[in-house]
Structures are given as structure tokens and as C-alpha cells.
CSV table of C-alpha atoms in Angstrom, one decimal:
chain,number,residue,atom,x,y,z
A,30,UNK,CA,-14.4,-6.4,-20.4
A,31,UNK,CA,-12.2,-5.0,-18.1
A,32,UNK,CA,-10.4,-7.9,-17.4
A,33,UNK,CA,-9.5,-8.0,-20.9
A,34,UNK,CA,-9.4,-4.0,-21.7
A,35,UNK,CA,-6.4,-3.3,-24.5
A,36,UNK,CA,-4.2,-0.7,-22.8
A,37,UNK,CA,-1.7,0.3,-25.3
A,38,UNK,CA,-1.4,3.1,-27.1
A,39,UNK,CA,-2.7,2.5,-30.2
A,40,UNK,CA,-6.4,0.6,-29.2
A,41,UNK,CA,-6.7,3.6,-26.4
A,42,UNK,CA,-6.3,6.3,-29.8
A,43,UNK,CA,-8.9,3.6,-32.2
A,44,UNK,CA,-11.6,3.5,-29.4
A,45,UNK,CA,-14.1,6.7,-28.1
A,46,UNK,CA,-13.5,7.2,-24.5
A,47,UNK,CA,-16.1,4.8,-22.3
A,48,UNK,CA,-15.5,7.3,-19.2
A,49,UNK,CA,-16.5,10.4,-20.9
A,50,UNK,CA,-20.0,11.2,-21.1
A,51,UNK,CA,-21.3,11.4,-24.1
A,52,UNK,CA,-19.9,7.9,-24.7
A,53,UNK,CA,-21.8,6.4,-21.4
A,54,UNK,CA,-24.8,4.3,-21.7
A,55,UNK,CA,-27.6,6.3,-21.0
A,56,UNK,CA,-29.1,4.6,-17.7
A,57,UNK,CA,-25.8,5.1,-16.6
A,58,UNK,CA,-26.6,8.3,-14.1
A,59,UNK,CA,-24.2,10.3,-12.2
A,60,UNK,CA,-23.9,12.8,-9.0
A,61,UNK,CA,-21.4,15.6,-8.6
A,62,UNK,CA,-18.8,15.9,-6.5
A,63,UNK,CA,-16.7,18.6,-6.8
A,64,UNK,CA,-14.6,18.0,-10.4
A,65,UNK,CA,-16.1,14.3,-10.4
A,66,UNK,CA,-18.9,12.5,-11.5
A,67,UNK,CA,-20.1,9.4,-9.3
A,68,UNK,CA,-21.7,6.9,-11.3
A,69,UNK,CA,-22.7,3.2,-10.7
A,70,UNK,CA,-19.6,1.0,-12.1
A,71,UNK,CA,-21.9,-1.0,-15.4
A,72,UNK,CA,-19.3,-4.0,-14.8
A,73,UNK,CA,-18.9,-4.4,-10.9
A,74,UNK,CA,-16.5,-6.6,-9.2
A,75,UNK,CA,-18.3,-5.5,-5.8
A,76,UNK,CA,-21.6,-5.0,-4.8
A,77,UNK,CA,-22.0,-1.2,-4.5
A,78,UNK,CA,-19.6,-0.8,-6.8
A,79,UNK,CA,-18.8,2.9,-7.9
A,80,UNK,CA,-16.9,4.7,-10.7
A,81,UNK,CA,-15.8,8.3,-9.6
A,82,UNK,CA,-14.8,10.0,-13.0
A,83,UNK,CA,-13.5,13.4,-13.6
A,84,UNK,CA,-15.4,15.5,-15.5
A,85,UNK,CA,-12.8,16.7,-18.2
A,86,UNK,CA,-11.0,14.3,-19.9
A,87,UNK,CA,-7.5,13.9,-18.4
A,88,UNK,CA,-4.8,11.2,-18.0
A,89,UNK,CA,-5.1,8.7,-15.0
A,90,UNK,CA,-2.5,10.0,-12.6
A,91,UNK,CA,-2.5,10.3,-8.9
A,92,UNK,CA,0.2,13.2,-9.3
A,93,UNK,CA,-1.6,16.6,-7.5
A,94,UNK,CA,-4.7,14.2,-6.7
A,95,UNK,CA,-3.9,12.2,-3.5
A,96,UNK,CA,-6.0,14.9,-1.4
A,97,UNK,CA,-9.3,13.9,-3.5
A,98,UNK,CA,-8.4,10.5,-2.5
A,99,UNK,CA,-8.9,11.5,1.0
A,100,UNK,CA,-11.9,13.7,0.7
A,101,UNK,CA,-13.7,11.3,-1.3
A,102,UNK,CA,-13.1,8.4,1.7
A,103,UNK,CA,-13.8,10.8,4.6
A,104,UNK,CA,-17.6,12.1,2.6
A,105,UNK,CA,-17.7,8.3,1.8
A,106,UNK,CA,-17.0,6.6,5.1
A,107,UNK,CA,-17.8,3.1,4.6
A,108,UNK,CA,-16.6,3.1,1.3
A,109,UNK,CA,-12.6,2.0,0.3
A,110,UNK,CA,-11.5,4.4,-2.1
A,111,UNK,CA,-9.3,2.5,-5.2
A,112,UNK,CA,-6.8,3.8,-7.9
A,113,UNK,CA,-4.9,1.6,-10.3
A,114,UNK,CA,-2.0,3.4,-12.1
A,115,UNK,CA,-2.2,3.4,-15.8
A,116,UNK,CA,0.2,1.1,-16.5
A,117,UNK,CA,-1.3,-1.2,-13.8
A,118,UNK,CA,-4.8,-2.3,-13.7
A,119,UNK,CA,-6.5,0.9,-15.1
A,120,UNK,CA,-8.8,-0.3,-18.4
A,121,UNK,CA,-9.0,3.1,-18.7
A,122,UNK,CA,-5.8,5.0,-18.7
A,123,UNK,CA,-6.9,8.1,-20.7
A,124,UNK,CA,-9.4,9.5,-18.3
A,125,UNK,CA,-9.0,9.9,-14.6
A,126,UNK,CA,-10.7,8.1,-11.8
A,127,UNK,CA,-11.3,6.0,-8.5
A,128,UNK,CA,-13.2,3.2,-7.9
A,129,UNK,CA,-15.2,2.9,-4.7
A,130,UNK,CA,-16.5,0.4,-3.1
A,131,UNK,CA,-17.7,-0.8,0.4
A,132,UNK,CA,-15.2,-4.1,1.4
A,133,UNK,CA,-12.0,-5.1,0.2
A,134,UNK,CA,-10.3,-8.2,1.8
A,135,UNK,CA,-7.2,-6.7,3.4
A,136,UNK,CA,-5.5,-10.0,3.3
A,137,UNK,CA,-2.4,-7.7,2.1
A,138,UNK,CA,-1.2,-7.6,5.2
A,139,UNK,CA,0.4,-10.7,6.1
A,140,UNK,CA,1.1,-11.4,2.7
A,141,UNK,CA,4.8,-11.4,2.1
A,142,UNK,CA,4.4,-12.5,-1.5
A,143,UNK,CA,3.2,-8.3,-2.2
A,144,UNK,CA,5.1,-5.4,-1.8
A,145,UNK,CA,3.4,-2.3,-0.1
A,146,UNK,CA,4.0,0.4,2.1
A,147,UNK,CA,1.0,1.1,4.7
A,148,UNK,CA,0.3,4.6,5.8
A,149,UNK,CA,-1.8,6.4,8.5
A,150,UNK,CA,-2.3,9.2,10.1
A,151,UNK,CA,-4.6,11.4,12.6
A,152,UNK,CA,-3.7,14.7,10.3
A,153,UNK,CA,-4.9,15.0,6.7
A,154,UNK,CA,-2.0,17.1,5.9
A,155,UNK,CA,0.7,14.4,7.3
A,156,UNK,CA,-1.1,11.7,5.4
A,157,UNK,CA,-0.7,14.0,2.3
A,158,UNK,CA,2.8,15.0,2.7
A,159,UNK,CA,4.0,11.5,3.5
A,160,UNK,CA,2.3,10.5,0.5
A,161,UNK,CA,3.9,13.3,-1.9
A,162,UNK,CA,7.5,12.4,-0.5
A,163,UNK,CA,7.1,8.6,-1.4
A,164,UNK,CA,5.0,9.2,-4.9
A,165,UNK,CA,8.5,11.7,-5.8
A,166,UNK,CA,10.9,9.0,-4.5
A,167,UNK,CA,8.5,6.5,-6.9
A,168,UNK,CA,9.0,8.7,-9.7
A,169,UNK,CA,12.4,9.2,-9.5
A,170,UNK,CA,12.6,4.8,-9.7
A,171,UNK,CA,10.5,4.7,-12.3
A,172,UNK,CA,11.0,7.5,-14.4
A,173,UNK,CA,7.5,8.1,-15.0
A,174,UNK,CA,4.3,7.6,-13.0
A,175,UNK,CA,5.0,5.0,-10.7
A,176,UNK,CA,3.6,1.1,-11.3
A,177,UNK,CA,1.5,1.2,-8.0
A,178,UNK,CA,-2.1,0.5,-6.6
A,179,UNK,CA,-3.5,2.3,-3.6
A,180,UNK,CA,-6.4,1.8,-1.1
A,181,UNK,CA,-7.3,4.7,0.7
A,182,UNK,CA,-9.8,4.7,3.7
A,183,UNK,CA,-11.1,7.1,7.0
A,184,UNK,CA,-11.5,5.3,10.2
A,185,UNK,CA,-13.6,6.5,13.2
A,186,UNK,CA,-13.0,4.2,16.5
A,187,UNK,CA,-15.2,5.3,18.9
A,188,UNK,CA,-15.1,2.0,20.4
A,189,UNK,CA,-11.9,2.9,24.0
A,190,UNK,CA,-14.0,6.5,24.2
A,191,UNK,CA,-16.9,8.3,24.3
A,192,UNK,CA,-18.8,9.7,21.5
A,193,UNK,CA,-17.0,13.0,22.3
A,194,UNK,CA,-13.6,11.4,22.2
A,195,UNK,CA,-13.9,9.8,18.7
A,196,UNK,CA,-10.4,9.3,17.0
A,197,UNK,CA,-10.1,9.5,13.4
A,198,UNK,CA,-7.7,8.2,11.1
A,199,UNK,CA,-6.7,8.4,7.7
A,200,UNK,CA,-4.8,5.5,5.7
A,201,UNK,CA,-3.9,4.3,2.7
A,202,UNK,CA,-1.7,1.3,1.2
A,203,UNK,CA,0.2,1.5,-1.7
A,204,UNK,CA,1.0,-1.7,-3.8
A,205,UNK,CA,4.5,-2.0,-5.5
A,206,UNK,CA,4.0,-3.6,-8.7
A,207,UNK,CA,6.9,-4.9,-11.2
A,208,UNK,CA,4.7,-5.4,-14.2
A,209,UNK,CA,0.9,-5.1,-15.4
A,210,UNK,CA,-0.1,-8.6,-16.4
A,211,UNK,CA,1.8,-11.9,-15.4
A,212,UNK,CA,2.6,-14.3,-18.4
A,213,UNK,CA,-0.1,-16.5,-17.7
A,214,UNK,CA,-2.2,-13.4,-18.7
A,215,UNK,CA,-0.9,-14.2,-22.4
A,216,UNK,CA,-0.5,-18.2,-22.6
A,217,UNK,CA,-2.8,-20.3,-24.4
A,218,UNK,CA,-4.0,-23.7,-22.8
A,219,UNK,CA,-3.4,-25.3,-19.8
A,220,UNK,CA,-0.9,-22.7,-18.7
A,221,UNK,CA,-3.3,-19.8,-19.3
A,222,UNK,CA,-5.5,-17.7,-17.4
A,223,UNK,CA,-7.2,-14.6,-17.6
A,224,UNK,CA,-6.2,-12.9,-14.4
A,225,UNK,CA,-5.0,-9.3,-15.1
A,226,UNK,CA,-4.2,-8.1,-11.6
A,227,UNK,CA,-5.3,-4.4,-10.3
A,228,UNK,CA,-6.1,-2.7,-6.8
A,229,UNK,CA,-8.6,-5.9,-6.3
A,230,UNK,CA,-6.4,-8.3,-6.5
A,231,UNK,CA,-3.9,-6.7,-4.9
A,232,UNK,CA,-6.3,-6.5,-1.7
A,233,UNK,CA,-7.0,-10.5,-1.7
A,234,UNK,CA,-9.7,-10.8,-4.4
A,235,UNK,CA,-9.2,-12.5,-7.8
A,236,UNK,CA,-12.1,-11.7,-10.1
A,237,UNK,CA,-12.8,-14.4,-12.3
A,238,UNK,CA,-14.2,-14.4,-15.8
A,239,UNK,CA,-13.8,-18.4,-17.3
A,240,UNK,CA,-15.1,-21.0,-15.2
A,241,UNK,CA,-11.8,-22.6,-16.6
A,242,UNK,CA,-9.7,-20.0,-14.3
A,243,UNK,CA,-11.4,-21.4,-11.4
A,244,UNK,CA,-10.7,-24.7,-11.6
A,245,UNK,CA,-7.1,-24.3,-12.6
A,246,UNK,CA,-6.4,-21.1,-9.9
A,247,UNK,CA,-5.2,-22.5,-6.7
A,248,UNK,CA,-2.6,-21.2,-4.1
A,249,UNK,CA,0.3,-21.8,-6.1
A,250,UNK,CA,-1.0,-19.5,-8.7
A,251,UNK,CA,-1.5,-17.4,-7.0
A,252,UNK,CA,1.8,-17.1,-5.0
A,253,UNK,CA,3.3,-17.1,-8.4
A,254,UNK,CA,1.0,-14.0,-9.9
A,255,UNK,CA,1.9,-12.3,-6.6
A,256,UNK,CA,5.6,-12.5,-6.9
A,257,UNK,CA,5.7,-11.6,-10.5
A,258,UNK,CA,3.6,-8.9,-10.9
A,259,UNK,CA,5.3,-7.2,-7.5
A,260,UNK,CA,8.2,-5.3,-7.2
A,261,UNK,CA,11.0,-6.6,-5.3
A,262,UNK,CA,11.3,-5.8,-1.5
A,263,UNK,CA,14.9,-5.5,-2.6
């Protein structure tokens, strides 16, 4: 379903908000945190897979909400925190969230086929403002809220000193993208496949949901989807 989620205008204004509530299946629990709700994702790619969804019912943007990102992976420390823009991998890009969840392949990289800029930092605060500079510059390219995927984590390495002389780190990666879905997404046949690349693909793993896919995906493929669906290092 969220492979396939209709993100345009139109279906988002004829369907009831799955995020919100009221519209949630009913085993489908939830703690607070702060302005969010955390709730078990009912279609996970990952085991342990989390939703974090904001209470009120707001526009996915990571405009003003980078520092949440942050706190959320520093209370969640062996969690990866997710965001997928809404015009790039979000099936729901009327209501706010994160996904969460406890591994991501970071084959990104060594990947020269994906476009990304890797951040880190000891201080929260740099992190943020490094962020804020590059999500204006973004803007600016885009004209509206950028086409990008992030992956934000906290690392404690403990491992060169004592427990006393743990260093922390906070980092993120942010994924360029071109375009939401590649045009395999929409051919019918041989040449098609369902693959309609978010923050999981863009970390190295390729949901898929036709055994069909799996047959037909190989390395060229994916090169391809790669290429097309990321903005040029240019």
C-alpha cells in the first residue's frame, strides 16, 4: 500500500487521513512524545518498524523540524530516524512524520550512482545550523520544499576511552533526488516494476511487493533507478 500510495493532489483531498487518529485501526496504539505520537508502522519494511506522527494534522515538511529529528534519535539510540519529503517517498504527504527504525544498510556511501551530502557533528546546535543553511540553499534550487530524504542518527563510541570519556556524535545524510518515481514505476510488462524509491531505498534496501520485481531487479536496475531518481552531482 505504500508502495503504491496515490500522492497527488486530488486522491490525497478524496481519501480520510490514515495518520490522523480517528482514522487509525484501533489495535493500532500509540505513546507520546512531546507533539508526536509513536505508533507501530501496520505495513513495516523493517522489523521494529515505527511511525512517529504529529498530533495535529500538518503538512510533511522538515522546515522548523530538523531539531525533532535529533531528539527523537538521541531518546531513541539504536533506532535510525527516516523522513521522506513529500514529493519523494512520503505515502502520506498531508500529515507530518518520521519513520524509525533499528538498521538501515548504509551502502550510500560508496555509492556514486546517489547524490547526498553527509553531516556530523559533536554539537547539536552545529548539526542544526549546518542543516538550516543547506535546507535554505535547497529551497532556493527548488523553489519549494526540497526533493530530499534524510537519515538521522546519535552515536556514542566508547570503544578508544573510558566510560567517562564517551564521545557522542550526531549525523545525518541527506539524499538529493531528481524525481519521485522512475519510469519503470509506470510501464506495463516486461519493462515494469513496482519500485517507488524513498529514504529505504535510498539507504540500500529495495522493498519488494511482486515476486515478478524480484526476478526482473538486478544490478543494472538498479544503477538505472539510482541515476534517475537522483539529482545530478552537477
Amino acid at each position: 500500500l505504500s508502495t503504491m500510495a496515490k500522492t497527488d493532489t486530488r486522491s490525497i483531498q478524496e481519501r480520510p487521513c490514515f495518520l490522523c487518529e480517528k482514522n487509525r485501526p484501533a489495535e493500532q496504539t500509540s505513546l507520546p512524545f512531546g507533539h508526536y505520537e509513536i505508533c507501530l508502522n501496520p505495513y513495516p519494511i523493517f522489523q521494529r518498524h515505527l511511525t512517529i506522527i504529529d498530533k495535529e494534522h500538518t503538512s510533511q515538511s522538515i522546515k522548523g523540524r530538523f531539531e525533532d529529528m535529533l531528539h527523537l534519535a538521541e531518546n531513541m539510540i539504536d533506532f535510525y530516524i527516516l523522513y521522506n519529503g513529500p514529493e519523494c517517498g512520503a505515502s502520506a504527504p498531508d500529515h507530518m512524520h518520521f519513520d524509525d527504525v533499528p538498521a538501515i544498510v548504509n551502502s550510500y556511501a560508496n555509492n556514486t550512482f546517489i547524490t547526498s551530502i553527509g553531516l556530523a557533528s559533536i554539537l547539536r546546535s552545529e548539526l542544526i545550523e549546518k542543516f538550516e543553511n543547506i535546507y535554505n540553499i535547497l529551497s532556493t534550487f527548488y523553489g519549494k520544499e526540497p526533493l530530499i530524504n534524510i537519515i538521522a542518527w546519535y552515536a556514542i563510541d566508547s570503544t578508544k576511552h573510558g566510560e567517562d570519556d564517551e564521545v557522542v556524535a550526531w549525523n545525518c545524510v541527506i539524499f538529493l533526488r531528481s524525481k519521485h518515481r522512475p519510469d519503470c514505476y509506470y510501464n506495463q510488462g516486461e519493462k515494469g516494476l513496482l519500485i517507488s524509491p524513498a529514504v529505504a531505498e535510498m539507504g540500500g534496501v529495495f522493498p519488494i511487493i511482486r515476486e515478478e520485481d524480484m526476478d526482473k531487479l538486478n544490478t543494472k536496475e538498479i544503477i538505472d533507478i539510482y541515476k534517475e531518481i537522483s539529482l545530478s552531482p552537477e
